[in-house]
Coordinates of C-alpha atoms in Angstrom, one line a residue:
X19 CA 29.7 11.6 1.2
X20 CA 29.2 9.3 -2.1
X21 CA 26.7 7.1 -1.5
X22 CA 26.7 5.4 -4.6
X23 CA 24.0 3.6 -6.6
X24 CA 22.9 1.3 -3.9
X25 CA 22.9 4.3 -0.7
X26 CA 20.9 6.4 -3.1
X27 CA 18.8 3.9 -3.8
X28 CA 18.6 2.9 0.1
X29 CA 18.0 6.9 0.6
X30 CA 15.4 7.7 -1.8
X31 CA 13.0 4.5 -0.4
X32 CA 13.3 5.7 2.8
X33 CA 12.6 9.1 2.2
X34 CA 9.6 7.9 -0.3
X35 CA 8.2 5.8 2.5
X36 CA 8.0 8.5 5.1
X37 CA 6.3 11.0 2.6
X38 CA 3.7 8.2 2.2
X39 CA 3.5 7.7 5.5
X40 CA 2.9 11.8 6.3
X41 CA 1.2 13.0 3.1
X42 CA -0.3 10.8 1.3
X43 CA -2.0 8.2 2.7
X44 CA -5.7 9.3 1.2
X45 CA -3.9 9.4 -2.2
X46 CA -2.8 5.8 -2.0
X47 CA -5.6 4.6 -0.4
X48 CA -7.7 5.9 -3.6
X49 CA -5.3 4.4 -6.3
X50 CA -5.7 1.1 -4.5
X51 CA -9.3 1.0 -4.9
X52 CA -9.4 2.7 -8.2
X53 CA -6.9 -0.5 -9.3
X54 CA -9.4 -3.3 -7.5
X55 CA -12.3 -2.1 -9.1
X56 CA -11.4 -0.4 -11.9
X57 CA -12.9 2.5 -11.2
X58 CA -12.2 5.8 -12.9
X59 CA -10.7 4.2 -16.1
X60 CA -8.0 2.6 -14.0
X61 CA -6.7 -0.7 -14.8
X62 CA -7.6 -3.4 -12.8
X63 CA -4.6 -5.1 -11.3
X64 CA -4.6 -6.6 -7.9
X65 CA -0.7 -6.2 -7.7
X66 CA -0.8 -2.8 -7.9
X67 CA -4.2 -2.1 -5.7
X68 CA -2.5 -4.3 -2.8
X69 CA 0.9 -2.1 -3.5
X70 CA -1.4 0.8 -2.7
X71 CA -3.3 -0.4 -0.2
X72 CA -0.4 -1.6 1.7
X73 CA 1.2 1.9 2.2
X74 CA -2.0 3.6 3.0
X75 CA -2.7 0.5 5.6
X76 CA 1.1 1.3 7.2
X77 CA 0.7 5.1 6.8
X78 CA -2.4 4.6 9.1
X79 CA -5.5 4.9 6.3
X80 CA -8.3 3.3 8.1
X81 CA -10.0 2.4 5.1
X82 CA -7.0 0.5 3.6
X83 CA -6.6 -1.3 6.5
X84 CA -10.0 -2.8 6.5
X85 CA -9.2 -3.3 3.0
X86 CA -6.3 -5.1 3.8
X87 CA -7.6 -7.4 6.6
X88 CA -10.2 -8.2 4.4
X89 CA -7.8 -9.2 1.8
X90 CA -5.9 -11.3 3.9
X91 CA -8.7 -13.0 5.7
X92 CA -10.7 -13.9 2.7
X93 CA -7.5 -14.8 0.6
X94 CA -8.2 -12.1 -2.3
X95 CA -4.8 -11.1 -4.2
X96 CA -3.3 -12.5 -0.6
X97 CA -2.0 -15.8 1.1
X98 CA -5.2 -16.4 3.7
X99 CA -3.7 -15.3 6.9
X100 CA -5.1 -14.3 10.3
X101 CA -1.6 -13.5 11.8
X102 CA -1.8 -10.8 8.8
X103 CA -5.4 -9.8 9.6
X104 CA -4.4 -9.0 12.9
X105 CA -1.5 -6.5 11.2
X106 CA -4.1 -4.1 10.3

């Protein structure tokens, strides 16, 4: 079937989400804190370290969920929420 630009799209997020979800998790979870501190050489950007974060957090990464919670609850990159807190 031809999916066109926008099923393709649709397809290849899906499918990129689940392989984060299953593989790499760890990997994410690295890259986000490598982007909120700067560690490694990495550029320090809190878009991209919550980007990270956040798909490690989903894909069940302990250590980006605290991360995340913290985030939220002390308003760091993040609206201050405790409805998000409890998300992770």
């Amino acid at each position: 079937a031809n999916l066109g630009d926008a099923g393709k799209f649709i397809f290849i997020f899906v499918w990129a989400i689940s392989m984060t979800r299953v593989l790499f998790t760890g990997a994410h979870e690295e890259l986000g804190f490598a982007h909120s501190t700067g560690w490694g050489g990495a550029k320090e950007d809190t878009s991209i370290a919550i980007l990270h974060q956040y798909f490690a957090a989903m894909g069940g990464d302990q250590r980006a969920q605290m991360a995340m919670g913290y985030r939220h609850l002390h308003g760091v990159g993040t609206p201050r929420s405790c409805a998000a807190v409890r998300l992770f």
